[in-house]
mmCIF file of C-alpha atoms in Angstrom:
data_model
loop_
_atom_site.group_PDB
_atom_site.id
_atom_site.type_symbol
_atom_site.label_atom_id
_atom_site.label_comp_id
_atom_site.label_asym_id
_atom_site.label_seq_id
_atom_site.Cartn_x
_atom_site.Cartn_y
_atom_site.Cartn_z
ATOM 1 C CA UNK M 1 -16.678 -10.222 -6.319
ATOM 2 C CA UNK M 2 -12.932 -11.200 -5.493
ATOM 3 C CA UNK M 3 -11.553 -9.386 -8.233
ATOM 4 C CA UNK M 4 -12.003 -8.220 -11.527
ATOM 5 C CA UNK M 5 -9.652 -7.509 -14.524
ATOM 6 C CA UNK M 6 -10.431 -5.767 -17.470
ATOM 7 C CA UNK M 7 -8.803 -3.188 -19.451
ATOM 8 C CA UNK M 8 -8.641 0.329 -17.948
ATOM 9 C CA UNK M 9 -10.890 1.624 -21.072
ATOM 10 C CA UNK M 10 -13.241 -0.520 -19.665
ATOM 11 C CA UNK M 11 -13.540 1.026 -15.987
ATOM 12 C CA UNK M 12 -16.662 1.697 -15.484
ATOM 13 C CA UNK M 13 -17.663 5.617 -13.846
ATOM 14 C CA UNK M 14 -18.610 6.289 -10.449
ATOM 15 C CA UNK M 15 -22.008 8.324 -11.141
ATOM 16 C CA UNK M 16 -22.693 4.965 -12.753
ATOM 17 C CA UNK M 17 -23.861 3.780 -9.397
ATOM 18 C CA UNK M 18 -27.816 3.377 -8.698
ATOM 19 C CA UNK M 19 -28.432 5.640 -6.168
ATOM 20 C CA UNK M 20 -29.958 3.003 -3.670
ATOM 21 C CA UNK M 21 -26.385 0.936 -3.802
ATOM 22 C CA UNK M 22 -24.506 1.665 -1.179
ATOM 23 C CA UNK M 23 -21.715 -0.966 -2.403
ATOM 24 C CA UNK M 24 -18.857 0.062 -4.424
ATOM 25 C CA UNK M 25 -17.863 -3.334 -5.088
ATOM 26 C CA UNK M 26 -18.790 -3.130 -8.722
ATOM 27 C CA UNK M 27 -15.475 -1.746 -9.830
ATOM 28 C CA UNK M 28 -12.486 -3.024 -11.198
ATOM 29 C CA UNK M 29 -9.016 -2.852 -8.364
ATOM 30 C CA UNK M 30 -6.753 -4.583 -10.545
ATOM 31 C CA UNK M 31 -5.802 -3.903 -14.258
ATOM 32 C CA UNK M 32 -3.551 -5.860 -16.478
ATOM 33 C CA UNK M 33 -2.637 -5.983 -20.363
ATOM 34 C CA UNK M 34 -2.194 -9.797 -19.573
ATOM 35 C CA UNK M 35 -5.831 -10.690 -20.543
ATOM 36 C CA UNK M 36 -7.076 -11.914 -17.268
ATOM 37 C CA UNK M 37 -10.860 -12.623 -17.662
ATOM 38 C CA UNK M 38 -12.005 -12.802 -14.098
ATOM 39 C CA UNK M 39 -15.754 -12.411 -13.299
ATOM 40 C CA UNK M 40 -17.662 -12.192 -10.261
ATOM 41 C CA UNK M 41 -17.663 -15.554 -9.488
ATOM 42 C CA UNK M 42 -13.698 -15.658 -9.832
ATOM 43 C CA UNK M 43 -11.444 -14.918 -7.486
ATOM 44 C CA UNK M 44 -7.829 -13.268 -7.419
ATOM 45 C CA UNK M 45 -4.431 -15.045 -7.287
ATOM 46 C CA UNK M 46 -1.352 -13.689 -7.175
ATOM 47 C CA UNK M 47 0.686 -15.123 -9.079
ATOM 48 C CA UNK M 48 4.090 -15.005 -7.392
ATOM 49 C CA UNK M 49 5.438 -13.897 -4.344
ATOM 50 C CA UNK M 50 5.127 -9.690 -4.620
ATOM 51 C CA UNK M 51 7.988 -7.628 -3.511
ATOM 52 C CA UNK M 52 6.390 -3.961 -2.950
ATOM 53 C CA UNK M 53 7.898 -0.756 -2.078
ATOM 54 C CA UNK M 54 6.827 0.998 0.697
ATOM 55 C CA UNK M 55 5.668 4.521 -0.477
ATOM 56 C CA UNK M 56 8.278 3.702 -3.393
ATOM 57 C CA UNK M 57 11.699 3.211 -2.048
ATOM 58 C CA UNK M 58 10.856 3.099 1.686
ATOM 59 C CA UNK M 59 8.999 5.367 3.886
ATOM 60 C CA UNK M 60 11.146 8.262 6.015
ATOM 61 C CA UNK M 61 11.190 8.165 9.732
ATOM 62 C CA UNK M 62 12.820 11.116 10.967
ATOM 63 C CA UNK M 63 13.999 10.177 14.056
ATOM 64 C CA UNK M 64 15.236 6.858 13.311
ATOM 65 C CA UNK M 65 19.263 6.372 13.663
ATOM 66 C CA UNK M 66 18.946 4.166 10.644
ATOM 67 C CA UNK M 67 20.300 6.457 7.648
ATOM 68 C CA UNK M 68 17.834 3.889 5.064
ATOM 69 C CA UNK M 69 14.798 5.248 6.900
ATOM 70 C CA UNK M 70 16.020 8.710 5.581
ATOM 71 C CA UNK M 71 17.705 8.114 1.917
ATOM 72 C CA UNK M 72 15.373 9.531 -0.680
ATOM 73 C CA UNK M 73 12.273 11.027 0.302
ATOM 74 C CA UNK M 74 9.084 8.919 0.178
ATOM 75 C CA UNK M 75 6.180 9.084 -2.202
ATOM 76 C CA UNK M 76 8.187 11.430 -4.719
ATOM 77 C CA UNK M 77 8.996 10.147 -8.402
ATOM 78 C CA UNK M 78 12.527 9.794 -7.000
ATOM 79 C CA UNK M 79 11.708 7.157 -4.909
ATOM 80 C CA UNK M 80 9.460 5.426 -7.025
ATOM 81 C CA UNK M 81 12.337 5.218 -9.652
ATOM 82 C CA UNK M 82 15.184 4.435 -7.003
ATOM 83 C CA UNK M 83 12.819 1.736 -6.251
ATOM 84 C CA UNK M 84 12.383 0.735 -9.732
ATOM 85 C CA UNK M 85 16.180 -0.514 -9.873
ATOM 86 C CA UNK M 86 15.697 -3.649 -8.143
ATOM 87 C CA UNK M 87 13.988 -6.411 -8.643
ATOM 88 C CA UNK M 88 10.304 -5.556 -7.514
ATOM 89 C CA UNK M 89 6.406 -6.085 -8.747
ATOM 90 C CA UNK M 90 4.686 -2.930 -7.313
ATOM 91 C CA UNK M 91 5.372 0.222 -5.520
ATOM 92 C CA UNK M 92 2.696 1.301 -2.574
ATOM 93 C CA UNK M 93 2.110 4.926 -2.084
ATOM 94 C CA UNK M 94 -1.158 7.543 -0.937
ATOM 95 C CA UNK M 95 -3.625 9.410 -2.790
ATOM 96 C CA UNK M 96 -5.680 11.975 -1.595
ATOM 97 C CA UNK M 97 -7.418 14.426 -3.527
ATOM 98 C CA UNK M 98 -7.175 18.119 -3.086
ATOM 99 C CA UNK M 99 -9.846 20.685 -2.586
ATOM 100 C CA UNK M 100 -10.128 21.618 -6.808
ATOM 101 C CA UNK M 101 -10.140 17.536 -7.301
ATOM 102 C CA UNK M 102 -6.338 16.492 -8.431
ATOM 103 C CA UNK M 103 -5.555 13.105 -7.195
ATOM 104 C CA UNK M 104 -1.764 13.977 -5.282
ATOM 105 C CA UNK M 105 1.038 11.592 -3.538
ATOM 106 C CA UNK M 106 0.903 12.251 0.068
ATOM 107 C CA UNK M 107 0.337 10.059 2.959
ATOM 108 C CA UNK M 108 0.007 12.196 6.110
ATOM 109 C CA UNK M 109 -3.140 14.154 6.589
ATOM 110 C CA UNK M 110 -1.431 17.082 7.575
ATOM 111 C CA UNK M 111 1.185 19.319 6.394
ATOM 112 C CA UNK M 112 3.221 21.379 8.528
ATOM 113 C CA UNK M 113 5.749 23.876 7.792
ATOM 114 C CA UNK M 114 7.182 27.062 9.375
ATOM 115 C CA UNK M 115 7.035 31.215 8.875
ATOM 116 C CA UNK M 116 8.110 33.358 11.016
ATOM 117 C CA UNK M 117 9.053 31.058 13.938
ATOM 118 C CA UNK M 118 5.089 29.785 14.071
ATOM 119 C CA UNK M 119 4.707 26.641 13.426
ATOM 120 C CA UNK M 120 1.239 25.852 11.484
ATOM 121 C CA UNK M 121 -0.591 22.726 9.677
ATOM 122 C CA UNK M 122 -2.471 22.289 6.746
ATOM 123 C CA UNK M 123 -4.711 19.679 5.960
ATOM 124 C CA UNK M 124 -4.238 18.465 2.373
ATOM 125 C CA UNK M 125 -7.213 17.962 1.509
ATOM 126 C CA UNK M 126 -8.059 21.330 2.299
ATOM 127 C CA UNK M 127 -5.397 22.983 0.104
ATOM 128 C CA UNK M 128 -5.458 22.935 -3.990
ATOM 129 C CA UNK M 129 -3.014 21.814 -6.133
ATOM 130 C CA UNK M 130 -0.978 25.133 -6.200
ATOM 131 C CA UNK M 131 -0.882 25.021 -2.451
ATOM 132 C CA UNK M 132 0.373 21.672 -1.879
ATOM 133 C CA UNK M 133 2.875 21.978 -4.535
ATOM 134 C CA UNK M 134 4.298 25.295 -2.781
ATOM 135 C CA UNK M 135 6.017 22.952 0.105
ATOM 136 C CA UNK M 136 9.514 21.293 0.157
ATOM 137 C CA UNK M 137 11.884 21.891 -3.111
ATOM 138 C CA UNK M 138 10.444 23.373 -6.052
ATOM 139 C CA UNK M 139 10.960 21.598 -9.428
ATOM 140 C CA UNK M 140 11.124 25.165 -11.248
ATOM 141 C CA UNK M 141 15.469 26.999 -10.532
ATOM 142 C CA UNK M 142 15.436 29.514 -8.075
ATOM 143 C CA UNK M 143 12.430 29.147 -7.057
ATOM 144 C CA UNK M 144 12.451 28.644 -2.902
ATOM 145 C CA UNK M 145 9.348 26.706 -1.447
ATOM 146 C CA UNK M 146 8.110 26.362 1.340
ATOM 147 C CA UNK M 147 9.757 25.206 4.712
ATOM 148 C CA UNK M 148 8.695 21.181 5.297
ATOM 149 C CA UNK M 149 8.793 20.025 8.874
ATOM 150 C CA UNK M 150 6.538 16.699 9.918
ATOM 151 C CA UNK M 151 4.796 15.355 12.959
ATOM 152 C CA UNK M 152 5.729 11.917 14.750
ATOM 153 C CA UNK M 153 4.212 9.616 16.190
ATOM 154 C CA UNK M 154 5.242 10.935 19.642
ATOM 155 C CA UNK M 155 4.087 14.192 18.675
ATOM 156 C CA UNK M 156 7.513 16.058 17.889
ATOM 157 C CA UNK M 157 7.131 17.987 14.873
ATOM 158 C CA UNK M 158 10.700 18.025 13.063
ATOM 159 C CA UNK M 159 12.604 19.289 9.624
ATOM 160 C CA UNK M 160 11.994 17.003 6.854
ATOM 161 C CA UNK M 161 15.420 16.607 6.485
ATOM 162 C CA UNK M 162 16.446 13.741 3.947
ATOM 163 C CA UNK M 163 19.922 12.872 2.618
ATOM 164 C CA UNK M 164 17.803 13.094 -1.395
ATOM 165 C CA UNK M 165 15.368 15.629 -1.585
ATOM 166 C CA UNK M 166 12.592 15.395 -4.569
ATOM 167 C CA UNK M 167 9.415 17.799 -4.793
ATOM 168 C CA UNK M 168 5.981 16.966 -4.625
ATOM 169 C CA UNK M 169 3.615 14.898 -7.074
ATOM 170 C CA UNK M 170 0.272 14.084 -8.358
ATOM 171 C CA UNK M 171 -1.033 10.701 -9.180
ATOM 172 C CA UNK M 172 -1.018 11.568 -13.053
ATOM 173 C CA UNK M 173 2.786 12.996 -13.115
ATOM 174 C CA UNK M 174 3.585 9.382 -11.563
ATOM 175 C CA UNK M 175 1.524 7.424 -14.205
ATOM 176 C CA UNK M 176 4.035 9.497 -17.129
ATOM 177 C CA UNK M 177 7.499 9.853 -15.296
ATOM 178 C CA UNK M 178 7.498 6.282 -13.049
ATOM 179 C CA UNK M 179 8.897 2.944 -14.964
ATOM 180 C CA UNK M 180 5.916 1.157 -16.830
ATOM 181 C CA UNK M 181 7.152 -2.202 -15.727
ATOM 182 C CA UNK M 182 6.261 -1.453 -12.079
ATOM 183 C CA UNK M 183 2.675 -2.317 -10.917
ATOM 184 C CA UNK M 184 1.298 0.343 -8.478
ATOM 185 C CA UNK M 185 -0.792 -0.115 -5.486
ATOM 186 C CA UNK M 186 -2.437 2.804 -4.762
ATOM 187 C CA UNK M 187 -3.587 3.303 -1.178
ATOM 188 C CA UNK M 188 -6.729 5.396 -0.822
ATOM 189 C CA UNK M 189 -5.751 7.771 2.432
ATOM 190 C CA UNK M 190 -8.940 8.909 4.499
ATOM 191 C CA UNK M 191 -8.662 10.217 8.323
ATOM 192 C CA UNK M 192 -9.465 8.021 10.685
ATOM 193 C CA UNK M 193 -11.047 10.477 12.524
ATOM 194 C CA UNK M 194 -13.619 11.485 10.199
ATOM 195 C CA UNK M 195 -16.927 10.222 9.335
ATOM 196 C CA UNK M 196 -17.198 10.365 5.901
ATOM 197 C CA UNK M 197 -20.674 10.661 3.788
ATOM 198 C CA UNK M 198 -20.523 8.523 1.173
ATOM 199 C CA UNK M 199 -21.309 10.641 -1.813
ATOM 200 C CA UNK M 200 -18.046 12.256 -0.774
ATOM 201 C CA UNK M 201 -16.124 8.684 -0.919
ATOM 202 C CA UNK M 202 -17.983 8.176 -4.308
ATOM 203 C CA UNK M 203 -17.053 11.763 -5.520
ATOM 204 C CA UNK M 204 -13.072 11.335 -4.265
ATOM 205 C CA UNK M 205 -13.084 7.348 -5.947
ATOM 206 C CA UNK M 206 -14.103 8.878 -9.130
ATOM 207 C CA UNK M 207 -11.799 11.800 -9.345
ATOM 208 C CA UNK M 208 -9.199 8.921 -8.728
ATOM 209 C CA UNK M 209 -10.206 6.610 -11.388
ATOM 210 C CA UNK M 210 -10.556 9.348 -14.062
ATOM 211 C CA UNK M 211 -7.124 9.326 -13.885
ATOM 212 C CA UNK M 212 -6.143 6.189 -13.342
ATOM 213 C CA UNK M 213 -8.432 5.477 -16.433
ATOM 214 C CA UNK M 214 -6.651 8.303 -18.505
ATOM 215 C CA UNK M 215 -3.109 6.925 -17.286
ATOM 216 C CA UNK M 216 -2.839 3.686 -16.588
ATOM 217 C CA UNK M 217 -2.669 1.762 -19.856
ATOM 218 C CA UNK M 218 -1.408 -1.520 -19.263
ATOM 219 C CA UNK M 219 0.275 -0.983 -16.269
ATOM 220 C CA UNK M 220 -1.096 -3.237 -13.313
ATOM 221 C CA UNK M 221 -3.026 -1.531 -10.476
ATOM 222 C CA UNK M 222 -4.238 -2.739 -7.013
ATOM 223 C CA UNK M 223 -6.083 -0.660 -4.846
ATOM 224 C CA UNK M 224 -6.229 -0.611 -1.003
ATOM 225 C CA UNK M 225 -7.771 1.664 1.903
ATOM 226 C CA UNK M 226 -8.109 1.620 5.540
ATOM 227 C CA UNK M 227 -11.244 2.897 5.203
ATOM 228 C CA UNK M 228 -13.788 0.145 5.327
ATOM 229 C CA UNK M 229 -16.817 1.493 3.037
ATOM 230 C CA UNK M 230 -14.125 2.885 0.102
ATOM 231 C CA UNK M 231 -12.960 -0.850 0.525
ATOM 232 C CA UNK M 232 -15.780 -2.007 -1.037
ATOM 233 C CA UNK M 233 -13.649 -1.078 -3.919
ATOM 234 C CA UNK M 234 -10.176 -2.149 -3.291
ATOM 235 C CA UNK M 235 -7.827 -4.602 -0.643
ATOM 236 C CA UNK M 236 -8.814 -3.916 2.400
ATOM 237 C CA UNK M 237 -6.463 -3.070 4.801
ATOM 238 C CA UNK M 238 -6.437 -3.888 8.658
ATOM 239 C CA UNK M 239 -3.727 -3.627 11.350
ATOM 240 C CA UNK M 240 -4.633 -7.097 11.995
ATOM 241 C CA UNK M 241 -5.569 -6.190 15.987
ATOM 242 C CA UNK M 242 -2.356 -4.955 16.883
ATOM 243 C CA UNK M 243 -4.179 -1.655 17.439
ATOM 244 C CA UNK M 244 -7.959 -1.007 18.752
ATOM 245 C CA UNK M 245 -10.263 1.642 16.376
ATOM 246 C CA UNK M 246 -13.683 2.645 17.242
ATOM 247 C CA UNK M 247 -14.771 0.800 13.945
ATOM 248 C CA UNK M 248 -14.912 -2.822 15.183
ATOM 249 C CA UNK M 249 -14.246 -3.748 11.160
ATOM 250 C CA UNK M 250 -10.362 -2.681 11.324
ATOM 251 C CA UNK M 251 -9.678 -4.965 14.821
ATOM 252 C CA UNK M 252 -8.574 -7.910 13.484
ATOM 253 C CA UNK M 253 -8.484 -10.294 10.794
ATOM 254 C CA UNK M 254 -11.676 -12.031 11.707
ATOM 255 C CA UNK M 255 -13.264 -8.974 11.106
ATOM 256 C CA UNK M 256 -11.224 -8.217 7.938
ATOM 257 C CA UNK M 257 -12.465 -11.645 6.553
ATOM 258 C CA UNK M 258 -15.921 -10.716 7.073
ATOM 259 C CA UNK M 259 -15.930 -7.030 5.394
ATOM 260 C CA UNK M 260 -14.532 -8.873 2.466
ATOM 261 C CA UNK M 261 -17.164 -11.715 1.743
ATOM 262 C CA UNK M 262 -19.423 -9.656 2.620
ATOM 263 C CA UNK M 263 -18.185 -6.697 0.496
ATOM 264 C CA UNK M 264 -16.432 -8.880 -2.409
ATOM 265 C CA UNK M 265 -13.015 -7.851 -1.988
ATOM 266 C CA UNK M 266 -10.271 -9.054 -3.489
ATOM 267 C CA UNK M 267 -8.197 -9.398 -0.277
ATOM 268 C CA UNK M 268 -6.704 -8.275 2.907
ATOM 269 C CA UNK M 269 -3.256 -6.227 3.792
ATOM 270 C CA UNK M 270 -2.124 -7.004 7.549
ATOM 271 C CA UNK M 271 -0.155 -5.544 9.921
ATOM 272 C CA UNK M 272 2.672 -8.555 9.508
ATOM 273 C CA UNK M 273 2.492 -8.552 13.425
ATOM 274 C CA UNK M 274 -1.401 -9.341 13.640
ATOM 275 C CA UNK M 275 -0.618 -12.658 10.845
ATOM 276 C CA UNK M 276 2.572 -13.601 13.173
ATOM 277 C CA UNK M 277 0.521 -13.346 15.917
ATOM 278 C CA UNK M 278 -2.399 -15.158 14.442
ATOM 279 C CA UNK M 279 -0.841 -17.631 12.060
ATOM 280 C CA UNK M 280 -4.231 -19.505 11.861
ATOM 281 C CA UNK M 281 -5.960 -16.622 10.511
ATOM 282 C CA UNK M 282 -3.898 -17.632 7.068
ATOM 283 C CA UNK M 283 -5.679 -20.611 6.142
ATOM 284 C CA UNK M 284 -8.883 -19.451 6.259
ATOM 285 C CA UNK M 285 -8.035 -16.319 4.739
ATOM 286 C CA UNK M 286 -7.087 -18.910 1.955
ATOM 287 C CA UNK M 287 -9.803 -20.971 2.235
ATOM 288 C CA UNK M 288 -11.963 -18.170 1.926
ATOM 289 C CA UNK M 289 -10.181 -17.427 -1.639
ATOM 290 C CA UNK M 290 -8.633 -14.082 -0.820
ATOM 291 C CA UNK M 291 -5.087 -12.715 -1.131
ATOM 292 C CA UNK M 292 -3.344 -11.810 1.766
ATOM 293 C CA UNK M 293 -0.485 -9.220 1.743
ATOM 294 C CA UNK M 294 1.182 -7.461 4.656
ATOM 295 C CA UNK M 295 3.200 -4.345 6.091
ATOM 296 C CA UNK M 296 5.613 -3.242 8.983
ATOM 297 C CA UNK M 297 8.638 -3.461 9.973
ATOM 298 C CA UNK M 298 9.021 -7.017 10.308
ATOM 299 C CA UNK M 299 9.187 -6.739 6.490
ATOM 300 C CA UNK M 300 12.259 -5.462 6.727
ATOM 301 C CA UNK M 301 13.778 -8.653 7.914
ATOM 302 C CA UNK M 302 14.558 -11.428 5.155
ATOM 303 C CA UNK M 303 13.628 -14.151 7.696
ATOM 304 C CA UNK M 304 10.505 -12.881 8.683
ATOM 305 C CA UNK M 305 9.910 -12.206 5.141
ATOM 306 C CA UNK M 306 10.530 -15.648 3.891
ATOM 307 C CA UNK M 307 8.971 -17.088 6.909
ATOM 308 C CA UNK M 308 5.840 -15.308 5.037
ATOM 309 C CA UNK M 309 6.420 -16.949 2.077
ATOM 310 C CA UNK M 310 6.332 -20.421 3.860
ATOM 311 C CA UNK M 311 3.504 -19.730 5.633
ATOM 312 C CA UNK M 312 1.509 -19.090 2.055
ATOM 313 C CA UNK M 313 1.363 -15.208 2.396
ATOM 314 C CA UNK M 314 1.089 -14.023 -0.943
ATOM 315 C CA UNK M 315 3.237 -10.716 -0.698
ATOM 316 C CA UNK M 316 5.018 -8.015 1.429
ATOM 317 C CA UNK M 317 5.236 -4.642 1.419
ATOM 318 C CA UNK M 318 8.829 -3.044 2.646
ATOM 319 C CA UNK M 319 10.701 -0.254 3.367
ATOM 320 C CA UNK M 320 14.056 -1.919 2.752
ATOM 321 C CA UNK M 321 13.983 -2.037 -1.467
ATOM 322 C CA UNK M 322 16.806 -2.792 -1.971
ATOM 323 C CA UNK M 323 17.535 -6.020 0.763
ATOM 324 C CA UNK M 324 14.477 -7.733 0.919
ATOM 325 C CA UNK M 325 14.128 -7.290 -3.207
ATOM 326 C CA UNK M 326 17.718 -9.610 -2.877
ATOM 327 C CA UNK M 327 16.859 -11.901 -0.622
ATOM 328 C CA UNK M 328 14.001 -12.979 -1.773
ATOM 329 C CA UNK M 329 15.456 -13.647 -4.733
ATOM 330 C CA UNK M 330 18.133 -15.871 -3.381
ATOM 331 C CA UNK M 331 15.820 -17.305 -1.024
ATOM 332 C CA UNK M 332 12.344 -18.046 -3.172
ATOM 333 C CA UNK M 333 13.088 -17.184 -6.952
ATOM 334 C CA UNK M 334 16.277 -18.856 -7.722
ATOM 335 C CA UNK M 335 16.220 -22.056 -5.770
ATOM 336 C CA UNK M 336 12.347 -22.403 -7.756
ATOM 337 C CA UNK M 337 13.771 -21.535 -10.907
ATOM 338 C CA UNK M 338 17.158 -24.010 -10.774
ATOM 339 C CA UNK M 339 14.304 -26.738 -9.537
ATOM 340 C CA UNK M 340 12.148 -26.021 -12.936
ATOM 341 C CA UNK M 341 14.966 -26.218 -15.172
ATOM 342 C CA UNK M 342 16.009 -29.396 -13.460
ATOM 343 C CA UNK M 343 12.714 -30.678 -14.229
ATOM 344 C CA UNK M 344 11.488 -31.175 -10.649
ATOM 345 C CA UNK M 345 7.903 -30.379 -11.146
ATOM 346 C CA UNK M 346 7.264 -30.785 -7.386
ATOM 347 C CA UNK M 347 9.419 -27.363 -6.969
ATOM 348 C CA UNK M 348 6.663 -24.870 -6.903
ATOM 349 C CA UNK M 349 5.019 -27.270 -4.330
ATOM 350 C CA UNK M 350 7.858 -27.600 -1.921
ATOM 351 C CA UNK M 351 8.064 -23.969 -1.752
ATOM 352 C CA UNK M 352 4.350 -23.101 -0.346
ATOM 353 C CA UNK M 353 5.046 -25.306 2.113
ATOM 354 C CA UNK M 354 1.629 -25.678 4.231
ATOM 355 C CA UNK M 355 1.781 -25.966 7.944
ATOM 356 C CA UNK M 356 -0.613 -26.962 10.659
ATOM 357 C CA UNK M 357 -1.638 -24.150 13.359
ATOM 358 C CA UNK M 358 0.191 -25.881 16.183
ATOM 359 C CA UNK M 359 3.267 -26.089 13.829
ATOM 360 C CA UNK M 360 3.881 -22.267 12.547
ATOM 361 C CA UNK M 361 2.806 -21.659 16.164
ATOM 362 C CA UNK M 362 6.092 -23.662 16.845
ATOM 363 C CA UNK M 363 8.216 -21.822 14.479
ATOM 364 C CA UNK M 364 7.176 -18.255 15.191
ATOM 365 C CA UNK M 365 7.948 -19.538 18.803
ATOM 366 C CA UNK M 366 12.067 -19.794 17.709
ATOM 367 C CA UNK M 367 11.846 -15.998 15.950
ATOM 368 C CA UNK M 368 10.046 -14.057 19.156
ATOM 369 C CA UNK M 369 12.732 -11.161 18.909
ATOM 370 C CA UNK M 370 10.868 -10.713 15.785
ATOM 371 C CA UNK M 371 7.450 -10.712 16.875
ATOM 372 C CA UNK M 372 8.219 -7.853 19.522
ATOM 373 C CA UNK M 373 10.316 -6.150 17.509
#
């Protein structure tokens, strides 16, 4: 299945499963209220060029000199609504599901916070709701929560210090308090470094899509996950190869293809450095009728973004809301508009325009600041 539509009422639940399928690929990762009847033998397209907002308004990155990386902090209802302001189809963010089964925003596996001068860490999945909610400011006055450092990449653990503060959520305050015009694409977060059984994915999907069920109404949803086997229910995402995992499925798009005809997904999110890197991987990502979106920095750059859009990449997903939201308007969405009024019905085709291998090889050749970015 590439994709199925139906209203949320409709979503069927996870005990539903026989217990000798090991596919989740039954259930539905995209709702809409715009009566899309798409069946198993269907298959997904997106129907414009998707602007989507990295963990809402853009993720934070501590140490970065760049005071954008640390505006309003990510994966809050703040920056899901700050994002909501420009001109964008979905915001991205991460669900995991605490220990007494409430589906939260969150996208590291660990928390870490100080008392006393100790630093210690928390696993979030490991915490319930009351826990989690205890870090970083406290919606209720006067009331003082807990300190909120975070680890990087290097391994530096620093203050979560952002210029706009905004407490913690859970996927169902987001479905009530976020605009209803913006789709959401929920990323299912699992840790790559555990092996997980899969009545426990089944058990954490179906916590998830009780609410989304309860929630969603006609707002559109995709889902996505690292996680190969949860992917059988959602977009699966790969870093394209730029990085190496013990699971052979995650090393590149090759493989990504093959997890998704194999698994009937609806399509793949890339690193944008594995597609630049492997421009032919595009057409037969197309040719096998699945949607390609990507992520990284790269998207953060309105040429590299509209380069994308040329190349017949279907969306991006960016930290910079607010720019690349612009620019692809002035770049893709007017100059196709002011060609439909005019009556120029080959518009829409001069805008996908389609390139050979040796060609976008050529192009991505005149941008290679970009590509090692």
């Amino acid at each position: 299945m590439a994709l199925k539509a139906v209203n949320v009422t409709d979503v069927p639940n996870l005990d539903q499963v026989p217990e000798n399928n090991a596919s989740l690929s039954l259930y539905s990762s995209l709702f809409s209220s715009e009566g899309l009847e798409l069946n198993s033998e269907a298959t997904f397209k997106v129907p414009k060029f998707l602007v989507i907002g990295h963990r809402g308004h853009g993720m934070n990155i501590l140490q970065s000199t760049d005071s954008r990386m640390k505006a309003i902090k990510e994966n809050t209802i703040l920056s899901f609504n700050s994002a909501a302001k420009f001109p964008i189809d979905f915001i991205e963010f991460d669900v995991q599901v605490t220990k007494d089964d409430c589906p939260v925003i969150f996208h590291d596996d660990f928390i870490f916070s100080e008392e006393n001068g100790t630093v210690f860490e928390k696993r979030v999945t490991e915490l319930s709701l009351e826990e989690f909610l205890c870090f970083g400011p406290q919606r209720e006055a006067g009331k003082q929560g807990k300190s909120l450092l975070r680890k990087t990449k290097d391994g530096k653990i620093l203050n979560w210090n952002v210029e706009t503060d905004d407490s913690f959520c859970t996927l169902a305050e987001t479905f009530q308090k976020v605009d209803p015009s913006l789709g959401f694409n929920i990323e299912l977060k699992f840790d790559d470094h555990i092996v997980y059984q899969q009545d426990h994915l089944i058990h954490v999907l179906q916590v998830i899509l009780q609410v989304v069920s309860e929630y969603a109404k006609d707002r559109p949803i995709i889902f996505s996950s690292f996680h190969p086997d949860a992917a059988q229910l959602v977009f699966f995402l790969t870093n394209g190869g730029t990085q190496v995992y013990y699971d052979v499925r995650r090393n590149s798009l090759e493989e990504a293809i093959k997890v998704c005809m194999e698994g009937g997904l609806q399509g793949i999110v890339s690193e944008v450095k594995g597609v630049f890197g492997n421009p032919g991987a595009v057409p037969r990502i197309k040719e096998s009728k699945l949607s390609l979106l990507t992520y990284g920095k790269l998207n953060n750059v309105p040429e590299a973004v509209c380069m994308q859009h040329l190349m017949g990449i279907d969306g991006v997903i960016v930290d910079f809301v607010q720019e690349i939201s612009h620019a692809v308007d002035d770049m893709i969405v007017k100059p196709l508009n002011e060609g439909l009024r005019e009556g120029d019905e080959e518009t829409e085709t001069k805008s996908k325009l389609q390139f050979s291998q040796q060609e976008l090889s050529f192009l991505l050749k005149l941008i290679p600041e970009l590509i090692h970015h």
